[in-house]
Amino acid sequence: MENIDLAREMRARLYRECRERGQFSSRDKAASAFSVENVKISASSLKDFETGKRTSSPNLVLDMARVYQTPELKWLHCSTVCPIGLEIYKKGAGLGTEDIYRTYFELAGAFDRINDVETSLHEIIADDAFTPDEEEKMDEILGVLDKITESTDRLRVWIEKSRKGAR
């Protein structure tokens, strides 16, 4: 029960924070902006999402991310609501753009290892069998690929935000 309450609280906070980052100081102002975009949502529905009483649908999350101009909302929503997203982002919702340089260096480090990963992967799959003695090597491969995936997600959010600012 405690984990469910924590997830609900995180979701509620992220909806509110993204609305505020989108420069909408009130739910009424946000609801008006949705209306201009032909998205039907009331200030009271926004309140329900922001207080954890209801969970937004995926399509509405896409609309919120667009109207609020906070692309990270898509990733953060999935990491706290969707069972698949929870598994993928089990390390936490660190998809902010506050440290793009750290992301760059993590990605560069993973790229430095990609030739070794390719060679190891080829060796593992060459005989069409996965054996217990190959597990450690496969874990290393997956670790590098996971690092690339995580860094790519953070980079994607940074790019979307940068494009928004350039327009």
PDB file of C-alpha atoms in Angstrom:
ATOM      1  CA  MET A   1       0.000   0.000   0.000  1.00  0.00           C
ATOM      2  CA  GLU A   2       2.853   2.372   0.809  1.00  0.00           C
ATOM      3  CA  ASN A   3       4.377   1.940  -2.695  1.00  0.00           C
ATOM      4  CA  ILE A   4       1.003   2.715  -4.310  1.00  0.00           C
ATOM      5  CA  ASP A   5       0.665   5.903  -2.254  1.00  0.00           C
ATOM      6  CA  LEU A   6       4.215   6.945  -3.132  1.00  0.00           C
ATOM      7  CA  ALA A   7       3.605   6.372  -6.854  1.00  0.00           C
ATOM      8  CA  ARG A   8       0.351   8.359  -6.663  1.00  0.00           C
ATOM      9  CA  GLU A   9       2.146  11.209  -4.881  1.00  0.00           C
ATOM     10  CA  MET A  10       4.974  11.223  -7.442  1.00  0.00           C
ATOM     11  CA  ARG A  11       2.467  11.313 -10.314  1.00  0.00           C
ATOM     12  CA  ALA A  12       0.490  14.127  -8.721  1.00  0.00           C
ATOM     13  CA  ARG A  13       3.656  16.148  -8.144  1.00  0.00           C
ATOM     14  CA  LEU A  14       4.932  15.686 -11.677  1.00  0.00           C
ATOM     15  CA  TYR A  15       1.641  16.830 -13.261  1.00  0.00           C
ATOM     16  CA  ARG A  16       1.684  19.988 -11.111  1.00  0.00           C
ATOM     17  CA  GLU A  17       5.394  20.655 -11.648  1.00  0.00           C
ATOM     18  CA  CYS A  18       5.070  20.293 -15.416  1.00  0.00           C
ATOM     19  CA  ARG A  19       2.068  22.655 -15.438  1.00  0.00           C
ATOM     20  CA  GLU A  20       4.086  25.195 -13.467  1.00  0.00           C
ATOM     21  CA  ARG A  21       7.166  24.737 -15.697  1.00  0.00           C
ATOM     22  CA  GLY A  22       4.860  25.436 -18.616  1.00  0.00           C
ATOM     23  CA  GLN A  23       4.230  28.867 -17.054  1.00  0.00           C
ATOM     24  CA  PHE A  24       0.643  28.102 -16.058  1.00  0.00           C
ATOM     25  CA  SER A  25       0.278  29.478 -12.547  1.00  0.00           C
ATOM     26  CA  SER A  26      -3.236  28.116 -12.124  1.00  0.00           C
ATOM     27  CA  ARG A  27      -5.256  25.155 -13.294  1.00  0.00           C
ATOM     28  CA  ASP A  28      -7.792  27.570 -14.818  1.00  0.00           C
ATOM     29  CA  LYS A  29      -5.097  29.116 -17.048  1.00  0.00           C
ATOM     30  CA  ALA A  30      -3.945  25.665 -18.076  1.00  0.00           C
ATOM     31  CA  ALA A  31      -7.517  24.565 -18.856  1.00  0.00           C
ATOM     32  CA  SER A  32      -7.910  27.655 -21.060  1.00  0.00           C
ATOM     33  CA  ALA A  33      -4.721  26.766 -22.935  1.00  0.00           C
ATOM     34  CA  PHE A  34      -6.025  23.225 -23.490  1.00  0.00           C
ATOM     35  CA  SER A  35      -9.288  24.680 -24.821  1.00  0.00           C
ATOM     36  CA  VAL A  36      -7.361  26.768 -27.370  1.00  0.00           C
ATOM     37  CA  GLU A  37      -5.685  23.523 -28.495  1.00  0.00           C
ATOM     38  CA  ASN A  38      -9.110  21.798 -28.771  1.00  0.00           C
ATOM     39  CA  VAL A  39      -8.366  19.505 -25.833  1.00  0.00           C
ATOM     40  CA  LYS A  40     -11.337  19.128 -23.521  1.00  0.00           C
ATOM     41  CA  ILE A  41     -10.152  19.149 -19.929  1.00  0.00           C
ATOM     42  CA  SER A  42     -11.423  21.156 -16.993  1.00  0.00           C
ATOM     43  CA  ALA A  43      -9.537  22.784 -14.163  1.00  0.00           C
ATOM     44  CA  SER A  44     -11.226  20.319 -11.784  1.00  0.00           C
ATOM     45  CA  SER A  45      -9.910  17.363 -13.822  1.00  0.00           C
ATOM     46  CA  LEU A  46      -6.423  18.872 -13.673  1.00  0.00           C
ATOM     47  CA  LYS A  47      -6.863  19.156  -9.911  1.00  0.00           C
ATOM     48  CA  ASP A  48      -7.824  15.475  -9.721  1.00  0.00           C
ATOM     49  CA  PHE A  49      -4.627  14.538 -11.586  1.00  0.00           C
ATOM     50  CA  GLU A  50      -2.489  16.895  -9.501  1.00  0.00           C
ATOM     51  CA  THR A  51      -3.854  15.566  -6.215  1.00  0.00           C
ATOM     52  CA  GLY A  52      -3.599  11.913  -7.199  1.00  0.00           C
ATOM     53  CA  LYS A  53      -7.337  11.256  -7.253  1.00  0.00           C
ATOM     54  CA  ARG A  54      -7.175  10.209 -10.912  1.00  0.00           C
ATOM     55  CA  THR A  55      -4.522   9.069 -13.343  1.00  0.00           C
ATOM     56  CA  SER A  56      -4.328  10.730 -16.715  1.00  0.00           C
ATOM     57  CA  SER A  57      -4.775   8.682 -19.879  1.00  0.00           C
ATOM     58  CA  PRO A  58      -1.718   8.297 -22.124  1.00  0.00           C
ATOM     59  CA  ASN A  59      -3.329  10.472 -24.809  1.00  0.00           C
ATOM     60  CA  LEU A  60      -3.997  13.243 -22.321  1.00  0.00           C
ATOM     61  CA  VAL A  61      -0.407  13.011 -21.076  1.00  0.00           C
ATOM     62  CA  LEU A  62       0.748  13.587 -24.663  1.00  0.00           C
ATOM     63  CA  ASP A  63      -1.528  16.652 -24.824  1.00  0.00           C
ATOM     64  CA  MET A  64      -0.249  17.904 -21.461  1.00  0.00           C
ATOM     65  CA  ALA A  65       3.366  17.526 -22.568  1.00  0.00           C
ATOM     66  CA  ARG A  66       2.610  19.463 -25.758  1.00  0.00           C
ATOM     67  CA  VAL A  67       0.560  22.261 -24.163  1.00  0.00           C
ATOM     68  CA  TYR A  68       2.877  22.636 -21.164  1.00  0.00           C
ATOM     69  CA  GLN A  69       5.911  22.308 -23.478  1.00  0.00           C
ATOM     70  CA  THR A  70       7.426  19.776 -21.100  1.00  0.00           C
ATOM     71  CA  PRO A  71       8.400  16.710 -23.157  1.00  0.00           C
ATOM     72  CA  GLU A  72       9.829  15.054 -20.056  1.00  0.00           C
ATOM     73  CA  LEU A  73       6.258  14.556 -18.791  1.00  0.00           C
ATOM     74  CA  LYS A  74       5.820  11.700 -21.292  1.00  0.00           C
ATOM     75  CA  TRP A  75       8.797   9.812 -19.910  1.00  0.00           C
ATOM     76  CA  LEU A  76       8.091  10.618 -16.278  1.00  0.00           C
ATOM     77  CA  HIS A  77       4.446   9.582 -16.551  1.00  0.00           C
ATOM     78  CA  CYS A  78       5.414   6.212 -18.016  1.00  0.00           C
ATOM     79  CA  SER A  79       8.039   5.683 -15.351  1.00  0.00           C
ATOM     80  CA  THR A  80       5.480   6.084 -12.562  1.00  0.00           C
ATOM     81  CA  VAL A  81       2.272   4.634 -14.058  1.00  0.00           C
ATOM     82  CA  CYS A  82       2.861   2.015 -16.721  1.00  0.00           C
ATOM     83  CA  PRO A  83       4.029  -1.431 -15.562  1.00  0.00           C
ATOM     84  CA  ILE A  84       6.367  -1.614 -18.550  1.00  0.00           C
ATOM     85  CA  GLY A  85       7.691   1.869 -17.863  1.00  0.00           C
ATOM     86  CA  LEU A  86       8.166   1.033 -14.202  1.00  0.00           C
ATOM     87  CA  GLU A  87      10.370  -1.884 -15.189  1.00  0.00           C
ATOM     88  CA  ILE A  88      12.324   0.097 -17.768  1.00  0.00           C
ATOM     89  CA  TYR A  89      12.836   3.108 -15.503  1.00  0.00           C
ATOM     90  CA  LYS A  90      13.228   1.214 -12.224  1.00  0.00           C
ATOM     91  CA  LYS A  91      16.311   3.301 -11.464  1.00  0.00           C
ATOM     92  CA  GLY A  92      14.140   6.382 -11.077  1.00  0.00           C
ATOM     93  CA  ALA A  93      12.819   9.192 -13.147  1.00  0.00           C
ATOM     94  CA  GLY A  94      16.092  10.955 -13.810  1.00  0.00           C
ATOM     95  CA  LEU A  95      15.212  12.222 -17.243  1.00  0.00           C
ATOM     96  CA  GLY A  96      15.773  15.865 -16.484  1.00  0.00           C
ATOM     97  CA  THR A  97      18.000  18.064 -18.534  1.00  0.00           C
ATOM     98  CA  GLU A  98      19.998  19.506 -15.645  1.00  0.00           C
ATOM     99  CA  ASP A  99      23.181  17.632 -16.467  1.00  0.00           C
ATOM    100  CA  ILE A 100      23.523  17.094 -20.189  1.00  0.00           C
ATOM    101  CA  TYR A 101      27.296  16.958 -19.887  1.00  0.00           C
ATOM    102  CA  ARG A 102      27.148  13.987 -17.523  1.00  0.00           C
ATOM    103  CA  THR A 103      24.834  12.312 -20.017  1.00  0.00           C
ATOM    104  CA  TYR A 104      27.300  13.043 -22.809  1.00  0.00           C
ATOM    105  CA  PHE A 105      30.211  11.512 -20.908  1.00  0.00           C
ATOM    106  CA  GLU A 106      28.168   8.437 -19.961  1.00  0.00           C
ATOM    107  CA  LEU A 107      27.210   7.994 -23.595  1.00  0.00           C
ATOM    108  CA  ALA A 108      30.766   8.515 -24.786  1.00  0.00           C
ATOM    109  CA  GLY A 109      31.973   5.910 -22.293  1.00  0.00           C
ATOM    110  CA  ALA A 110      29.407   3.422 -23.548  1.00  0.00           C
ATOM    111  CA  PHE A 111      30.375   4.138 -27.157  1.00  0.00           C
ATOM    112  CA  ASP A 112      34.009   3.464 -26.275  1.00  0.00           C
ATOM    113  CA  ARG A 113      32.958  -0.059 -25.296  1.00  0.00           C
ATOM    114  CA  ILE A 114      30.632  -0.727 -28.247  1.00  0.00           C
ATOM    115  CA  ASN A 115      33.193  -2.594 -30.386  1.00  0.00           C
ATOM    116  CA  ASP A 116      33.876  -4.990 -27.505  1.00  0.00           C
ATOM    117  CA  VAL A 117      30.124  -5.398 -27.028  1.00  0.00           C
ATOM    118  CA  GLU A 118      29.653  -6.210 -30.698  1.00  0.00           C
ATOM    119  CA  THR A 119      32.472  -8.780 -30.642  1.00  0.00           C
ATOM    120  CA  SER A 120      31.196 -10.419 -27.450  1.00  0.00           C
ATOM    121  CA  LEU A 121      27.630 -10.516 -28.709  1.00  0.00           C
ATOM    122  CA  HIS A 122      28.767 -12.111 -31.957  1.00  0.00           C
ATOM    123  CA  GLU A 123      30.681 -14.766 -30.018  1.00  0.00           C
ATOM    124  CA  ILE A 124      27.637 -15.537 -27.871  1.00  0.00           C
ATOM    125  CA  ILE A 125      25.125 -15.836 -30.702  1.00  0.00           C
ATOM    126  CA  ALA A 126      27.439 -17.492 -33.253  1.00  0.00           C
ATOM    127  CA  ASP A 127      26.521 -21.005 -32.087  1.00  0.00           C
ATOM    128  CA  ASP A 128      22.777 -20.262 -31.792  1.00  0.00           C
ATOM    129  CA  ALA A 129      22.870 -21.158 -28.098  1.00  0.00           C
ATOM    130  CA  PHE A 130      23.105 -19.240 -24.854  1.00  0.00           C
ATOM    131  CA  THR A 131      25.053 -21.154 -22.235  1.00  0.00           C
ATOM    132  CA  PRO A 132      25.480 -20.497 -18.495  1.00  0.00           C
ATOM    133  CA  ASP A 133      29.156 -19.634 -18.922  1.00  0.00           C
ATOM    134  CA  GLU A 134      28.105 -16.749 -21.210  1.00  0.00           C
ATOM    135  CA  GLU A 135      25.808 -15.124 -18.647  1.00  0.00           C
ATOM    136  CA  GLU A 136      28.407 -12.784 -17.161  1.00  0.00           C
ATOM    137  CA  LYS A 137      29.436 -11.567 -20.617  1.00  0.00           C
ATOM    138  CA  MET A 138      25.775 -11.058 -21.582  1.00  0.00           C
ATOM    139  CA  ASP A 139      25.158  -9.068 -18.384  1.00  0.00           C
ATOM    140  CA  GLU A 140      28.058  -6.777 -19.352  1.00  0.00           C
ATOM    141  CA  ILE A 141      26.613  -6.353 -22.841  1.00  0.00           C
ATOM    142  CA  LEU A 142      23.182  -5.516 -21.470  1.00  0.00           C
ATOM    143  CA  GLY A 143      24.718  -3.070 -18.987  1.00  0.00           C
ATOM    144  CA  VAL A 144      26.365  -1.112 -21.807  1.00  0.00           C
ATOM    145  CA  LEU A 145      23.184  -1.189 -23.903  1.00  0.00           C
ATOM    146  CA  ASP A 146      21.112  -0.067 -20.891  1.00  0.00           C
ATOM    147  CA  LYS A 147      23.487   2.868 -20.365  1.00  0.00           C
ATOM    148  CA  ILE A 148      23.058   3.858 -24.018  1.00  0.00           C
ATOM    149  CA  THR A 149      19.270   3.601 -23.703  1.00  0.00           C
ATOM    150  CA  GLU A 150      19.154   5.697 -20.520  1.00  0.00           C
ATOM    151  CA  SER A 151      21.451   8.334 -22.000  1.00  0.00           C
ATOM    152  CA  THR A 152      19.442   8.398 -25.222  1.00  0.00           C
ATOM    153  CA  ASP A 153      16.242   9.027 -23.274  1.00  0.00           C
ATOM    154  CA  ARG A 154      17.817  11.941 -21.382  1.00  0.00           C
ATOM    155  CA  LEU A 155      19.298  13.299 -24.605  1.00  0.00           C
ATOM    156  CA  ARG A 156      15.917  13.053 -26.351  1.00  0.00           C
ATOM    157  CA  VAL A 157      14.259  15.136 -23.618  1.00  0.00           C
ATOM    158  CA  TRP A 158      17.076  17.702 -23.777  1.00  0.00           C
ATOM    159  CA  ILE A 159      16.725  17.953 -27.569  1.00  0.00           C
ATOM    160  CA  GLU A 160      12.949  18.361 -27.382  1.00  0.00           C
ATOM    161  CA  LYS A 161      13.324  21.100 -24.780  1.00  0.00           C
ATOM    162  CA  SER A 162      16.059  22.801 -26.817  1.00  0.00           C
ATOM    163  CA  ARG A 163      13.919  22.743 -29.946  1.00  0.00           C
ATOM    164  CA  LYS A 164      11.029  24.242 -27.977  1.00  0.00           C
ATOM    165  CA  GLY A 165      13.286  27.071 -26.792  1.00  0.00           C
ATOM    166  CA  ALA A 166      14.575  27.739 -30.313  1.00  0.00           C
ATOM    167  CA  ARG A 167      11.095  28.273 -31.727  1.00  0.00           C
TER     168      ARG A 167
END
